[in-house]
Coordinates of C-alpha atoms in Angstrom, one line a residue:
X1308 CA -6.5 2.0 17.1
X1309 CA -4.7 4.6 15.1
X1310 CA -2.3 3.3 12.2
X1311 CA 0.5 3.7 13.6
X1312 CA -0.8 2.4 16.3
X1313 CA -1.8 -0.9 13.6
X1314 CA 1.9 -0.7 12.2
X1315 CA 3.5 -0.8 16.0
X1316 CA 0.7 -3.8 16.7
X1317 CA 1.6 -5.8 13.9
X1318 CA 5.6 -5.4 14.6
X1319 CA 5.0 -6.6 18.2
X1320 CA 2.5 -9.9 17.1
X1321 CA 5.2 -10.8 14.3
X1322 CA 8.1 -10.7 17.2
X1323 CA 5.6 -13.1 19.2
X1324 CA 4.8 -15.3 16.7
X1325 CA 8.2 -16.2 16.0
X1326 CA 8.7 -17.3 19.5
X1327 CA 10.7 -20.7 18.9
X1328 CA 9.3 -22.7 21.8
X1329 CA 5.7 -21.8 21.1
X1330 CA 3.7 -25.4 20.7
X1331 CA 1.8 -24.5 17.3
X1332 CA -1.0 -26.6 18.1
X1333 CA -1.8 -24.2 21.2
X1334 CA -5.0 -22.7 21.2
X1335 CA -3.2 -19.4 22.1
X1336 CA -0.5 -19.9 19.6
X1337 CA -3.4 -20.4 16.7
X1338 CA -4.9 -17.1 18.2
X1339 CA -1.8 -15.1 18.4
X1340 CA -1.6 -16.2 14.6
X1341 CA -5.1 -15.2 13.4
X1342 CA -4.2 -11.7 15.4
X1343 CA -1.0 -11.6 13.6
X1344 CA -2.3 -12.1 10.5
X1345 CA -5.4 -9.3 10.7
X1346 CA -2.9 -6.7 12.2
X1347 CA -0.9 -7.2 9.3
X1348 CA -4.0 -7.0 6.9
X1349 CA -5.3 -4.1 8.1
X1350 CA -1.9 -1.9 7.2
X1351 CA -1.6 -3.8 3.6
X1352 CA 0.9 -6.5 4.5
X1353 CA -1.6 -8.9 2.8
X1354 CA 1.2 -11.5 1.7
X1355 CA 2.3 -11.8 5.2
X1356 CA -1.4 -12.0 6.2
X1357 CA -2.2 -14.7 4.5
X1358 CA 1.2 -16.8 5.8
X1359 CA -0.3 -16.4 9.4
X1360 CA -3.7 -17.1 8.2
X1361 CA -2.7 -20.5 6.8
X1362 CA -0.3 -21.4 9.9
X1363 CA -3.4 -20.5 11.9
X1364 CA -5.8 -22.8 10.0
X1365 CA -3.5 -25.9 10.5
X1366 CA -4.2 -26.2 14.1
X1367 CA -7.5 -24.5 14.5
X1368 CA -11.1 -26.1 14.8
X1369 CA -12.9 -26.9 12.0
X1370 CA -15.0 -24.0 11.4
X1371 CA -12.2 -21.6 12.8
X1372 CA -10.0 -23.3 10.4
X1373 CA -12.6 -22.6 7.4
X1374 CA -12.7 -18.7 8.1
X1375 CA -8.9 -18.9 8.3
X1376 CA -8.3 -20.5 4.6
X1377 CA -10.9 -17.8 3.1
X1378 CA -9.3 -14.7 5.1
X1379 CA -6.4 -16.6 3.8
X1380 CA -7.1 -16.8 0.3
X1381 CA -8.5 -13.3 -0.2
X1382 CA -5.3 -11.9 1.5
X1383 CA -3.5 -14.4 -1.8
X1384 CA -6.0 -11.8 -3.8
X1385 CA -4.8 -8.7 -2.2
X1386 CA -1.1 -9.5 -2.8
X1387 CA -1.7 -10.1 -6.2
X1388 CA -1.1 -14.5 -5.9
X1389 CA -4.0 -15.3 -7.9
X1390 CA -2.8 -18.9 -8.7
X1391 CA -2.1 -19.7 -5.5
X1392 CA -5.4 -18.0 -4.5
X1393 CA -6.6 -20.3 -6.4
X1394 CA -5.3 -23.4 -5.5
X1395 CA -6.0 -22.4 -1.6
X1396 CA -9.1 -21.3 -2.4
X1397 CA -10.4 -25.5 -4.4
X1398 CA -8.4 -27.3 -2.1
X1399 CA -10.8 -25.3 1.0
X1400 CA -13.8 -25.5 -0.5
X1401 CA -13.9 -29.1 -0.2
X1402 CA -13.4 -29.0 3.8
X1403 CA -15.4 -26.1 3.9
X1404 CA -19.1 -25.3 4.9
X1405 CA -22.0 -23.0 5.4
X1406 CA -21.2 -19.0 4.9
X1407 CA -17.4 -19.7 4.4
X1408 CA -18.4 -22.3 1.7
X1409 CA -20.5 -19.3 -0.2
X1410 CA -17.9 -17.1 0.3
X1411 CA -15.2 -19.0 -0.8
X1412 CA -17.3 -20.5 -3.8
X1413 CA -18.0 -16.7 -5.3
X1414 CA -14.0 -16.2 -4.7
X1415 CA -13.8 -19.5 -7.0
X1416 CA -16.4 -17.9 -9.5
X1417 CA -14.7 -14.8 -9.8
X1418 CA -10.8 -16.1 -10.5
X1419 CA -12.8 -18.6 -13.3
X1420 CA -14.3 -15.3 -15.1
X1421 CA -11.0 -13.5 -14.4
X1422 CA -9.2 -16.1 -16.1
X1423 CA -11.7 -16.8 -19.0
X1424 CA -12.6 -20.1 -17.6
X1425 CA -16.1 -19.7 -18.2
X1426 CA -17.5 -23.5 -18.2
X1427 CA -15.6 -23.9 -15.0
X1428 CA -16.8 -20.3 -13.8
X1429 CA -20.6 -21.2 -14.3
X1430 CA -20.6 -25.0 -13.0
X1431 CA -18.6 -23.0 -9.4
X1432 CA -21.7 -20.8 -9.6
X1433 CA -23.9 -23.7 -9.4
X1434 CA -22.7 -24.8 -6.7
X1435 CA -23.7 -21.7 -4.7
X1436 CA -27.3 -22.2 -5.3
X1437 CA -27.7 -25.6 -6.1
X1438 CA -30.6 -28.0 -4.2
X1439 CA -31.9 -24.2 -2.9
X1440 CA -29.1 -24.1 -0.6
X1441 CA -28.8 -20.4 -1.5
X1442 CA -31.0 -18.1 -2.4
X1443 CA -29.9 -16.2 -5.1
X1444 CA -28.3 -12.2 -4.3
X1445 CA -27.0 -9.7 -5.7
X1446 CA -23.6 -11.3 -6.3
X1447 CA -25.1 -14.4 -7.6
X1448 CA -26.7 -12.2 -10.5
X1449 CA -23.8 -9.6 -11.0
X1450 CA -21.1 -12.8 -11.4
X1451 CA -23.7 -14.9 -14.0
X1452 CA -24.5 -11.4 -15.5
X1453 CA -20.2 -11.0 -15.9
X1454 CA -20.1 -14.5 -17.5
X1455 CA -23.1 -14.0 -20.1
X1456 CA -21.0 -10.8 -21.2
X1457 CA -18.3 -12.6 -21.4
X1458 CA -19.1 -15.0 -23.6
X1459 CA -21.1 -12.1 -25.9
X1460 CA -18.4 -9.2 -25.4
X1461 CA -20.1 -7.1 -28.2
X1462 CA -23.6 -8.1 -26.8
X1463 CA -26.1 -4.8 -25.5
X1464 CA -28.3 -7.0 -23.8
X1465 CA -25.8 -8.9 -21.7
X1466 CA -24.1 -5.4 -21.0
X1467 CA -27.4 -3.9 -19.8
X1468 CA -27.9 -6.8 -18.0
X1469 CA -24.4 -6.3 -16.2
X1470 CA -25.0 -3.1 -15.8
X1471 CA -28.0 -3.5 -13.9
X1472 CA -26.7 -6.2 -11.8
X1473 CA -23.9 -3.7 -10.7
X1474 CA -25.2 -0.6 -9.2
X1475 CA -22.4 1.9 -8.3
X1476 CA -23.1 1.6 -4.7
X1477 CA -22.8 -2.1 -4.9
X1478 CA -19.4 -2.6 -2.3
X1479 CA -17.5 -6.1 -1.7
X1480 CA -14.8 -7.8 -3.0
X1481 CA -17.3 -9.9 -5.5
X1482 CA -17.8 -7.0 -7.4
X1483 CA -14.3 -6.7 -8.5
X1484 CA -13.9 -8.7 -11.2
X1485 CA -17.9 -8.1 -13.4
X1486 CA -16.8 -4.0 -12.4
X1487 CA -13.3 -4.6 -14.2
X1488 CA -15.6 -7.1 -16.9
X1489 CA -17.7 -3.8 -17.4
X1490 CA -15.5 -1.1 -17.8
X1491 CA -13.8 -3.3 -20.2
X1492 CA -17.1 -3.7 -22.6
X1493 CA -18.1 0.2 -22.2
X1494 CA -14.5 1.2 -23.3
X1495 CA -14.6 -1.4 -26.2
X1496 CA -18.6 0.1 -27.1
X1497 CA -17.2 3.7 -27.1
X1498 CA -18.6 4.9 -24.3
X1499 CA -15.7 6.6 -22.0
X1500 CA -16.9 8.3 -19.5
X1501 CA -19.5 5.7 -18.1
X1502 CA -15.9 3.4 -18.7
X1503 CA -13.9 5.6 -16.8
X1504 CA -16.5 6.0 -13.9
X1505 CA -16.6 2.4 -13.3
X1506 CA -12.6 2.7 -13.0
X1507 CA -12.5 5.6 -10.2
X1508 CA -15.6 3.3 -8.4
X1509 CA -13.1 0.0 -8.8
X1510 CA -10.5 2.5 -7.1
X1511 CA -12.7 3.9 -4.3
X1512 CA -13.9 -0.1 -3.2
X1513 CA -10.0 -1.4 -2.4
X1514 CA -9.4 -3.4 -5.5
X1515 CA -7.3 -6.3 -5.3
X1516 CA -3.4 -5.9 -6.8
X1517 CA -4.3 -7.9 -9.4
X1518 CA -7.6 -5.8 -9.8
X1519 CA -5.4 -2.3 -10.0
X1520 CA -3.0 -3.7 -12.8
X1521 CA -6.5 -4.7 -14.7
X1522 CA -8.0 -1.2 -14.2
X1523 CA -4.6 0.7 -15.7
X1524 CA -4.8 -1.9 -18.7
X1525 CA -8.6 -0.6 -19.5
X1526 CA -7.5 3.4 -18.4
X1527 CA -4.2 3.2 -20.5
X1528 CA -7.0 1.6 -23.7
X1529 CA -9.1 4.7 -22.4
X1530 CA -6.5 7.7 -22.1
X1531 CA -4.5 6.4 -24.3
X1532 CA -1.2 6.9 -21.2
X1533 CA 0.0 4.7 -18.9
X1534 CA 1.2 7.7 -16.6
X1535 CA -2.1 9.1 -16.8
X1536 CA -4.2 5.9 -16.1
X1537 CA -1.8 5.5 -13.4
X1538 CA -2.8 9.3 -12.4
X1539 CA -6.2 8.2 -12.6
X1540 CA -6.0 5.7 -9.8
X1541 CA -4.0 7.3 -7.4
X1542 CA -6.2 10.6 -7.4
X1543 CA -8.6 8.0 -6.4
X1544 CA -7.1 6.8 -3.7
X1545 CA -6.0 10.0 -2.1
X1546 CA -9.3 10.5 -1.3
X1547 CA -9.5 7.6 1.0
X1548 CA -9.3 7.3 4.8
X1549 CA -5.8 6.9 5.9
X1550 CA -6.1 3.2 6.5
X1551 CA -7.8 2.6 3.4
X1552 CA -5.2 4.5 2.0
X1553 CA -2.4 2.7 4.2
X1554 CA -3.7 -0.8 2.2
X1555 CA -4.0 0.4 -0.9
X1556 CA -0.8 2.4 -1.3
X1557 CA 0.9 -0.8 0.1
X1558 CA -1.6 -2.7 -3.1
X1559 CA -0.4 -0.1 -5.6
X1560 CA 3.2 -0.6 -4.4
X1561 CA 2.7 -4.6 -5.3
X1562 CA 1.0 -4.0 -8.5
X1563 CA 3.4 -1.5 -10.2
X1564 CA 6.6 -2.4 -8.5
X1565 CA 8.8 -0.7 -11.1
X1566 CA 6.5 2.7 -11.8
X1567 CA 8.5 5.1 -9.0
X1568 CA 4.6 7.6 -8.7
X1569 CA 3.0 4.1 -7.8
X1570 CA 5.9 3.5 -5.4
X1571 CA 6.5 6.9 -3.8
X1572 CA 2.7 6.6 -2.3
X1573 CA 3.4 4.9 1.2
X1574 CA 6.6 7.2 1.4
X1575 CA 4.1 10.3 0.4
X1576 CA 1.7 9.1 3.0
X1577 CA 4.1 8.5 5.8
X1578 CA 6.1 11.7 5.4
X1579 CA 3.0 13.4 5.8
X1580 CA 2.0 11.4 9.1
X1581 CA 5.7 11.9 10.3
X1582 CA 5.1 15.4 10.0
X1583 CA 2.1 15.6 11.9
X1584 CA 3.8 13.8 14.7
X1585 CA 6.6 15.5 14.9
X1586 CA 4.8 18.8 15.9
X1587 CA 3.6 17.0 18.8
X1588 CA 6.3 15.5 21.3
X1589 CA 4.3 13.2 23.5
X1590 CA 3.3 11.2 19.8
X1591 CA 6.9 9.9 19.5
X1592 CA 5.8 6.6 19.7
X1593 CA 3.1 7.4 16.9
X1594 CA 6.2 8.9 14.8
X1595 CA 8.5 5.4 14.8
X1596 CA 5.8 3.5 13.6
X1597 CA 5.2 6.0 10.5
X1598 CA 9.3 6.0 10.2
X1599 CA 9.4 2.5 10.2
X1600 CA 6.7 2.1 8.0
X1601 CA 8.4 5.1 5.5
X1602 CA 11.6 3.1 5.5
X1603 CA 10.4 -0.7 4.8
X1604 CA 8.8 1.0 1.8
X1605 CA 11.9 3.2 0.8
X1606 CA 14.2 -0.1 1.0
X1607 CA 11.7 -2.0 -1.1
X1608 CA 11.5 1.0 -3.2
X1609 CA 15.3 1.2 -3.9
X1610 CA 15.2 -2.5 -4.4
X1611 CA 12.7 -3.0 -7.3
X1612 CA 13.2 1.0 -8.9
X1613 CA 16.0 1.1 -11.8
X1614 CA 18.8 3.0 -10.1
X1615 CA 18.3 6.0 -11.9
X1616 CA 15.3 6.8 -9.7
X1617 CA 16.9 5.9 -6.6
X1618 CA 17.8 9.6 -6.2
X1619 CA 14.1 10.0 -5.9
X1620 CA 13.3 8.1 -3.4
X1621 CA 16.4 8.9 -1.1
X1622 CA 15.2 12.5 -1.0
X1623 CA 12.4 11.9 0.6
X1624 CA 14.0 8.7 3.3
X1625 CA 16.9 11.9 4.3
X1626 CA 13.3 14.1 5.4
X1627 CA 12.1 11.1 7.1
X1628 CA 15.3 10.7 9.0
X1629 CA 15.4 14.9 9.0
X1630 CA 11.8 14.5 10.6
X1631 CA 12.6 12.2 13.3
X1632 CA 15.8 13.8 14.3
X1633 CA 14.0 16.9 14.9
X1634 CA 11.2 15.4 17.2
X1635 CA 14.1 13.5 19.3
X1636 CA 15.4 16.4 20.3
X1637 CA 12.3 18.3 21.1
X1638 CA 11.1 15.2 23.4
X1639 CA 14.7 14.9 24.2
X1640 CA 14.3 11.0 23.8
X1641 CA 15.4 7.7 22.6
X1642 CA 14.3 5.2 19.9
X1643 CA 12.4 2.5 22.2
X1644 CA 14.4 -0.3 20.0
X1645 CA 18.0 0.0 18.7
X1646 CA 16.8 -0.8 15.4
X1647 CA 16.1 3.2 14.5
X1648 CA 18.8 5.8 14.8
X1649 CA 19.2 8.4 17.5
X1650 CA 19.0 12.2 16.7
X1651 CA 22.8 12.5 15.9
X1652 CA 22.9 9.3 13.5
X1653 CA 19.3 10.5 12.2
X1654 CA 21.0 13.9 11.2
X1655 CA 23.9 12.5 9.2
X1656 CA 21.4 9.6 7.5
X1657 CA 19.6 12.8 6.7
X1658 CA 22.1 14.8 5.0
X1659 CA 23.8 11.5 3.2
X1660 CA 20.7 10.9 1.7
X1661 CA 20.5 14.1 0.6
X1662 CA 23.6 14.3 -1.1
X1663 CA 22.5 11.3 -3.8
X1664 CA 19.3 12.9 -4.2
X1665 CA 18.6 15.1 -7.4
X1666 CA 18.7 18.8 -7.7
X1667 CA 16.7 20.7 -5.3
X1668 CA 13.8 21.1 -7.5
X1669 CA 11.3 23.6 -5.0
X1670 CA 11.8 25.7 -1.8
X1671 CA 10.6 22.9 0.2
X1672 CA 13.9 21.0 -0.5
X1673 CA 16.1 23.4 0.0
X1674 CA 14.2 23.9 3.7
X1675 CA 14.9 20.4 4.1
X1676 CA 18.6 20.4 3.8
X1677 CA 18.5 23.9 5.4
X1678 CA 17.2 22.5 8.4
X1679 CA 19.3 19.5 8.5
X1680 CA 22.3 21.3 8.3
X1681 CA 21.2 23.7 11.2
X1682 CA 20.3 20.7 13.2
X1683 CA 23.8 19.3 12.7
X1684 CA 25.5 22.2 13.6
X1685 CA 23.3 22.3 16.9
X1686 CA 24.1 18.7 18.1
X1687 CA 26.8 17.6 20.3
X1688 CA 27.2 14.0 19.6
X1689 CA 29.5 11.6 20.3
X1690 CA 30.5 11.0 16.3
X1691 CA 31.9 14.0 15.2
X1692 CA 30.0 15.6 12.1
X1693 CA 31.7 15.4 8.2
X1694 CA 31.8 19.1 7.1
X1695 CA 31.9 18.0 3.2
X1696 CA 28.2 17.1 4.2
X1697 CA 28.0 21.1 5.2
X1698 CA 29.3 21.7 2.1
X1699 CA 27.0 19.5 -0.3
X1700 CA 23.9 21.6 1.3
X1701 CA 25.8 24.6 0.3
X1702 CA 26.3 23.6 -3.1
X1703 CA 23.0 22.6 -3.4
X1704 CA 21.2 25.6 -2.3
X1705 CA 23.7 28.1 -4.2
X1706 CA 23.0 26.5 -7.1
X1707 CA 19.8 26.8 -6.7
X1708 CA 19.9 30.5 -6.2
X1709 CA 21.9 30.5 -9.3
X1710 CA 19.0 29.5 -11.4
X1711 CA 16.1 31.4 -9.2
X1712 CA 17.4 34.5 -7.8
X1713 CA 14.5 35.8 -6.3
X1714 CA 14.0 33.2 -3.7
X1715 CA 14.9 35.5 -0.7
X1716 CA 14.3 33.1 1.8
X1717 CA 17.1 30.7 0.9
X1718 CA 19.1 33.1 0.0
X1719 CA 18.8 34.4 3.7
X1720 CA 18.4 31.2 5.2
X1721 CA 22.1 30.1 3.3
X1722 CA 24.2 33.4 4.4
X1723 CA 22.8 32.4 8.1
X1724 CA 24.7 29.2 7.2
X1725 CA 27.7 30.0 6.4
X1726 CA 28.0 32.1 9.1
X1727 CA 27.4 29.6 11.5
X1728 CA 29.8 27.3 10.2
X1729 CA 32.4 30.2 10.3
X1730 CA 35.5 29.8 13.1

């Protein structure tokens, strides 16, 4: 599947899963629940995730029901609810067996260490490898490695020791937490750059929410900036695939739900995929997803943001709505739900946005509200059109001459206007 193919699948599961009459104890109902719950994984919705997981697990067969509480409790990791992580992750162990057992027990060993627990870290890892149940790997010896530094922060053998348990190509959620441990100890022994290596490699392997606010603590010690340990993280994370990148912009949006760079990530992303789609007609169905996806994550945005950046963020929802406006009336189509606006409502969302948002800043803006207002003047809908929204794009875009005269194209692009809107 595509991602917005993942974004329209995980809409359509949740609308089933909420089916009233559904007998929970169904084997298709604990299914359709374990589906929900991955679809919503795999596009960074890990808080819901885990809710399906759970709901899943109550009805499921034992051993389902054991891979169910540990997708469960990592998706609790994801989102950043390590105490309730936690307390999902003791209370399965005991039901649980075999691979999910080990899995869940290095989950246990790592939230100890994370916490400082350390007794209660190393009696966990016992239990991995007790009575030769397990033969010690590569986790094993990169979490004992994590706790021996721990309890001897300033030691060089433990950090050598950690540092050869932990290659750089070592991948999986165990190493999140002896990565964070040694980034920590090379940026408290002076060395910086092997520090801020480990912190682009915790980047690259989809950290945990939890595991992103730890790594900015340790680049903030390191660059001595919170924006540019933030900087750090997302220059990482642009280089990922799009659905790593879909998950982790969603896990960056959790982690710094305040910082308006951390949250203009899955609007960046989907403004960019919108785009794409919107050259392309037959992909309309591609293009709601990515809008629907764009405008969750604006309204959350404009929720958790001080409203001074709200301008911010409602510049780039008015080129979402401009976006889909546009590729409506190339396909000369409908929304398939009522829940997304046709092209005329699109237009004027488009343009009200844009008249809260700041001062048009770069060419692209004005292009933006350029375009919108052309599109306006093109449409003949059924809700007759505000001018003083006409007039706001003019404003902007002669102001904008005012302070950069030599930008020819607005300028010609703005006379064209007006003499459109002319009688």
């Amino acid at each position: 599947l595509t991602q917005a193919e993942r974004i329209a699948a995980a809409s359509f599961l949740r609308t089933a899963c909420e089916d009233p009459l559904a007998d929970p104890r169904a084997p298709g109902t604990v299914e359709l629940r374990w589906r929900c719950g991955v679809a919503h994984a795999r596009i960074g919705e890990s808080r819901a995730a885990a809710e399906f997981f759970r709901a899943a697990a109550e009805h499921a067969e034992a051993a389902f029901a054991d891979q169910l509480r540990t997708m469960a409790v990592q998706s609790l990791l994801d989102a950043g609810a390590n105490e309730e992580a936690l307390a999902l992750a003791l209370e399965s162990f005991v039901q649980s067996s075999g691979e999910q057992r080990t899995r869940l027990c290095r989950q246990i060993v790592a939230m100890r260490l994370e916490r400082g627990e350390l007794k209660r870290a190393e009696v966990a890892l016992g239990e991995l490898t007790r009575g030769g149940s397990l033969r010690e790997g590569a986790p094993e010896r990169a979490l004992r490695a994590a706790i021996a530094l721990a309890r001897a922060p300033e030691g060089e053998a433990e950090l050598a020791a950690l540092r050869a348990a932990l290659p750089d190509d070592a991948r999986g959620l165990w190493q999140e937490v002896p990565r964070l441990q040694l980034a920590r100890a090379l940026a408290n022994a002076g060395e910086r750059e092997a520090a801020l290596r480990q912190l682009r490699l915790i980047a690259l392997w989809i950290p945990t929410s939890g595991g992103l606010r730890r790594a900015h603590a340790i680049g903030t010690q390191l660059l001595g900036e919170r924006r540019l340990a933030l900087a750090l993280i997302v220059n990482q994370l642009r280089s990922l695939d799009e659905q790593e990148r879909m998950i982790m912009s969603a896990r960056l949006a959790r982690a710094f739900p305040r910082v308006l760079s951390a949250r203009a990530e899955p609007l960046g992303l989907a403004l960019t995929r919108l785009s794409v789609a919107a050259e392309t007609p037959a992909r309309i169905t591609q293009a709601e997803a990515w809008l629907r996806y764009g405008l969750r994550h604006a309204r959350e945005a404009l929720q958790d943001l001080d409203s001074t950046e709200d301008p911010k963020i409602r510049r780039v929802r008015g080129a979402l709505y401009l976006l889909w406006a546009r590729l409506l009336l190339q396909a000369e189509a409908r929304p398939s739900r009522p829940d997304l606006p046709r092209a005329g409502a699109a237009v004027r969302l488009s343009l009200t946005d844009f008249t809260r948002s700041p001062p048009i800043a770069v060419p692209q803006d004005a292009q933006y509200r350029l375009d919108a207002a052309f599109l306006a003047l093109s449409l003949k809908d059924e809700e007759p059109l505000l001018p003083s929204l006409l007039d706001e794009v003019d404003a902007a875009c002669a102001a904008r001459l005012a302070q950069n005269p030599a930008q020819d194209e607005v300028r010609a692009e703005l006379e064209r206007l007006r003499a459109k809107r002319r009688p």
